[in-house]
Amino acid sequence: MEIILRGVFFLTLLHSVLVNGQIYDVLKFGAKGNGITDDSKAFVTAWKAMCGSGGNSKTFLIPSNKTFLLQPLMFQGPCKSPSVQVKFDGKIVAPINKAAWSENKLFRWVSFKEIIGLTVTGSGTIHGRGSSFWKQLHFKSCNDLKISGITSFNSPRNHISISECKRVKITKIKLVAPHDSPNTDGIDISRSSDVDIYDTIIGTGDDCVAINNGSMNINITRMNCGPGHGISVGSLGRDGEESIVENVQVTNCTFFRTDNGARIKTWPNGKGYAKNILFQGLTFRETKNPIIIDQNYVDKGRLDVEESAVAISNVTFTDIRGTSQVDEIIKIDCSKVTYCKDIVLDKIDIATVDGNKPVVECSNVYGKSINANEANGCFKT
C-alpha cells in the first residue's frame, strides 16, 4: 500500500510540475530554448498534452528570454478545452538549412488547424530568417480566433495566413521585412468571414493585407502600412477561377512609401464578383499608385481575347488625402466585358511630391465623383 501511495503521490507531483495547474510550459516538456537544439518534439508533446486535456481553458506557454528552434509543425485540433491560449512571450526561429524543409510540401512553417476559441497573445517574436519561401504562421478552420501582441520578422513568404476561419480579431501586432522582399504579404485572408484587423503595424515589402477569394465582412482600421504594396483586394480570378469578395471596409489607415495604396486587382477571364468595398479616411505619404482598380492584372504578358471578368461594383473611395510619388494618382482600368459599376470618388485630396498636376486615368467605368475635381469626366453615365 505504501508503494502504491508513493506512486500516486509521484504522479500527482509530476503532473503539477509539468502542467502547473492549467499552464503547459514547453520547457517542462523538454524544450531547451537555446536557439540551437531542435525543440519541435517538445512543442508537439506539450500541445498534445494540453489539447487532449478537458476542463477549463488551457494555456500553452512559450516563455520569455528563450529562443526556440522549430522545424515545420502543425498544432492540430479540435481540443477538449472550450478555449485555448498560446501565451507567446519567447522567440521562435526557423532552420537556416533549406534541407530541413524538404519534407514539407504545404509550404508552411507553423500551422494551427481546427481549433475553436484559440487566442495567440504575448510579446514574443517569430523570426523566419528569410531563408526559404514558406508561409510563417498559418491558421486554418480556427473559428473565434484572436491574435495580439506578437512580432514577426523576415518571413520567407506570408507572415500570417488566415484560411477558412470565422470571427477573427487581429490587433497590436507588428510584421516586418525588408522593403525589397518578394512575396512576403503581411496578412493573407481567404475563404474567411468576419475578420477584424486593427491597431497594427505592417511593413513587409509586399501587400500589407491581401484579401483573396471567399473573403466576406472584412474590417481593417488604424493600420500603419509600408513599405510594401498597400492593401489589396485580390488578385482574383486567376486561371478562370470564380472568386467572391464582399463587404470590405478599410478605414483610417496610413500608407508610407508603398508601391500601391488602396488596390483592387483581378485577372482577365476570371469569374465571380467583388462588391460593397469601402476605402475611407486614408492618408498617403509619398505613395505610388494611391488609388487603383486593375482588371488587367497579369504577371507575364496580356491575354489576346477576354471573354469574362470578375465583376466589380459598389466601391467607394472617400476622404482620402496625402502625397503621391507619381503624377497618376487614380487609375481605374476596368474590363470591357463587365465594366466597373457604382464606383464613387469622394473628397480626394492627393498632391504630387514634385508639384505636377495630378493625373487620373479611367476606362470602362460607371460611377460618379464628388469633390474630386481631377476625376471629373472619368465615368460613363
XYZ file of N, CA and C in Angstrom, residues 158 160-165 170 185-197 202 206-221 223 225 229-238 241-251 253 255 261-267 273-279 282 297 310 312 315 317:
249
model
N 4.442 34.583 -46.751
C 3.423 35.309 -45.998
C 3.716 35.222 -44.498
N 1.337 35.945 -41.965
C 0.174 35.313 -41.348
C -0.837 34.986 -42.444
N -1.300 33.732 -42.467
C -2.326 33.312 -43.414
C -3.573 32.882 -42.640
N -4.717 33.422 -43.035
C -5.996 33.086 -42.422
C -6.848 32.405 -43.485
N -7.183 31.135 -43.276
C -7.925 30.375 -44.277
C -9.078 29.611 -43.632
N -10.272 29.773 -44.181
C -11.465 29.058 -43.718
C -11.737 29.295 -42.231
N -11.571 30.523 -41.806
C -11.817 30.891 -40.407
C -13.002 31.847 -40.325
N -7.522 40.478 -35.020
C -6.070 40.628 -35.029
C -5.750 42.059 -34.631
N 3.663 38.847 -48.162
C 2.476 39.545 -47.673
C 2.442 39.543 -46.144
N 1.889 40.615 -45.580
C 1.724 40.667 -44.134
C 0.661 39.691 -43.671
N -0.594 39.934 -44.077
C -1.711 39.051 -43.731
C -2.448 38.672 -45.002
N -2.568 37.379 -45.249
C -3.351 36.853 -46.359
C -4.656 36.277 -45.815
N -5.773 36.684 -46.410
C -7.085 36.199 -45.971
C -7.753 35.492 -47.146
N -8.262 34.286 -46.912
C -9.002 33.570 -47.950
C -10.086 32.707 -47.323
N -11.225 32.645 -47.996
C -12.360 31.802 -47.579
C -12.678 31.990 -46.097
N -12.652 33.228 -45.651
C -12.887 33.552 -44.241
C -13.878 34.698 -44.132
N -14.526 34.798 -42.967
C -15.541 35.834 -42.784
C -15.442 36.449 -41.394
N -15.931 37.684 -41.302
C -15.972 38.418 -40.030
C -14.581 38.528 -39.425
N -13.692 39.142 -40.197
C -12.298 39.334 -39.781
C -12.079 40.809 -39.466
N -11.652 41.110 -38.243
C -11.342 42.477 -37.815
C -9.841 42.593 -37.570
N -9.211 43.573 -38.237
C -7.784 43.839 -38.057
C -7.649 45.304 -37.673
N 2.411 47.115 -40.223
C 2.851 46.118 -41.190
C 3.693 46.793 -42.274
N 5.624 43.623 -49.442
C 4.549 43.180 -50.340
C 3.235 43.701 -49.777
N 2.107 43.079 -50.121
C 0.819 43.567 -49.619
C 0.800 43.547 -48.091
N 0.396 44.656 -47.494
C 0.192 44.650 -46.044
C -0.929 43.682 -45.694
N -2.014 43.745 -46.454
C -3.087 42.760 -46.351
C -3.534 42.417 -47.763
N -3.692 41.119 -48.031
C -4.253 40.658 -49.295
C -5.571 39.942 -48.996
N -6.650 40.456 -49.572
C -7.990 39.911 -49.330
C -8.364 39.080 -50.549
N -8.373 37.765 -50.378
C -8.493 36.850 -51.506
C -9.874 36.196 -51.571
N -9.993 35.253 -52.469
C -11.268 34.611 -52.777
C -11.953 34.064 -51.522
N -13.284 34.285 -51.460
C -14.079 33.760 -50.357
C -14.060 34.609 -49.106
N -13.548 35.836 -49.200
C -13.467 36.721 -48.032
C -14.715 37.591 -47.949
N -15.346 37.612 -46.769
C -16.555 38.407 -46.565
C -16.521 39.063 -45.186
N -17.042 40.272 -45.121
C -17.122 41.018 -43.863
C -15.720 41.200 -43.251
N -14.879 41.908 -43.997
C -13.501 42.175 -43.579
C -13.392 43.642 -43.187
N -12.887 43.905 -41.985
C -12.762 45.269 -41.480
C -11.313 45.524 -41.074
N -10.680 46.490 -41.732
C -9.289 46.857 -41.430
C -9.270 48.326 -41.037
N -8.757 48.632 -39.842
C -8.746 50.030 -39.414
C -7.508 50.325 -38.579
N -4.360 51.001 -39.371
C -3.152 50.267 -39.719
C -2.108 51.228 -40.283
N 0.776 51.060 -42.763
C 1.161 50.136 -43.825
C 2.345 50.707 -44.602
N 3.248 46.968 -50.716
C 2.377 47.143 -51.872
C 0.977 47.607 -51.502
N 0.797 48.082 -50.279
C -0.501 48.613 -49.895
C -1.455 47.537 -49.413
N -2.747 47.860 -49.429
C -3.806 46.936 -49.028
C -4.592 46.574 -50.279
N -4.680 45.271 -50.569
C -5.230 44.814 -51.841
C -6.414 43.880 -51.662
N -7.427 44.101 -52.473
C -8.447 43.084 -52.706
C -7.981 42.308 -53.930
N -7.634 41.053 -53.753
C -7.107 40.242 -54.840
C -5.628 39.932 -54.664
N -5.094 39.270 -55.692
C -5.719 39.168 -57.002
C -6.808 38.087 -57.032
N -7.788 38.324 -57.923
C -8.946 37.438 -58.040
C -9.068 36.936 -59.480
N -9.612 35.721 -59.633
C -9.961 35.202 -60.945
C -8.825 34.626 -61.756
N -7.733 34.266 -61.113
C -6.604 33.711 -61.859
C -6.985 32.360 -62.482
N -10.630 31.247 -62.438
C -11.265 30.917 -61.159
C -12.480 31.802 -60.900
N -13.501 31.233 -60.273
C -14.637 32.019 -59.807
C -14.336 32.530 -58.410
N -14.262 33.825 -58.257
C -13.867 34.443 -56.998
C -14.989 35.312 -56.462
N -15.135 35.324 -55.147
C -16.155 36.136 -54.495
C -15.525 36.864 -53.310
N -15.653 38.174 -53.291
C -15.259 39.009 -52.152
C -16.346 40.056 -51.963
N -16.798 40.230 -50.713
C -17.807 41.265 -50.483
C -17.755 41.783 -49.051
N -18.239 43.016 -48.906
C -18.329 43.681 -47.608
C -16.943 43.847 -46.971
N -16.166 44.731 -47.583
C -14.811 45.038 -47.109
C -14.747 46.512 -46.739
N -14.201 46.806 -45.555
C -14.007 48.191 -45.124
C -12.555 48.389 -44.718
N -11.922 49.381 -45.338
C -10.551 49.771 -44.976
C -10.618 51.240 -44.574
N -10.433 51.526 -43.284
C -10.659 52.880 -42.779
C -9.510 53.356 -41.892
N -6.441 54.361 -42.171
C -5.118 53.745 -42.291
C -4.131 54.731 -42.914
N -0.477 55.016 -45.152
C 0.418 54.307 -46.056
C 1.695 55.137 -46.229
N -1.544 51.930 -53.048
C -2.284 52.318 -51.854
C -3.475 51.404 -51.660
N -4.667 51.907 -52.027
C -5.899 51.129 -51.973
C -6.094 50.486 -53.344
N -6.029 49.156 -53.385
C -5.978 48.483 -54.695
C -6.964 47.319 -54.782
N -7.584 47.187 -55.967
C -8.358 46.006 -56.332
C -7.741 45.462 -57.611
N -7.412 44.167 -57.629
C -6.754 43.594 -58.804
C -7.392 42.251 -59.175
N -7.744 42.122 -60.464
C -8.345 40.886 -60.955
C -7.685 40.488 -62.271
N -7.701 39.186 -62.538
C -7.138 38.646 -63.776
C -8.202 38.635 -64.870
N -17.388 37.925 -58.424
C -17.581 39.354 -58.181
C -16.799 39.820 -56.952
N -16.558 41.135 -56.933
C -16.048 41.838 -55.753
C -16.938 43.063 -55.587
N -17.644 43.155 -54.455
C -18.614 44.236 -54.320
C -18.704 44.712 -52.874
N -19.310 45.892 -52.716
C -19.511 46.503 -51.397
C -18.165 46.692 -50.676
N -17.331 47.527 -51.266
C -15.977 47.761 -50.758
C -15.817 49.248 -50.466
N -15.320 49.576 -49.278
C -15.150 50.963 -48.849
C -13.713 51.221 -48.439
N -13.107 52.248 -49.036
C -11.822 52.781 -48.590
C -12.084 54.203 -48.080
N -8.184 57.536 -45.511
C -6.817 57.058 -45.722
C -5.862 58.227 -45.910
N -4.804 42.572 -64.516
C -3.644 42.192 -63.713
C -3.086 40.867 -64.228
N -14.089 39.147 -63.433
C -14.681 39.315 -62.110
C -15.411 40.653 -62.095
N -16.867 43.982 -60.726
C -16.576 44.889 -59.621
C -17.680 45.935 -59.534
N -18.074 50.291 -55.126
C -16.780 50.561 -54.489
C -16.671 52.062 -54.257
N -14.271 55.246 -52.682
C -13.041 55.829 -52.152
C -13.413 57.216 -51.637
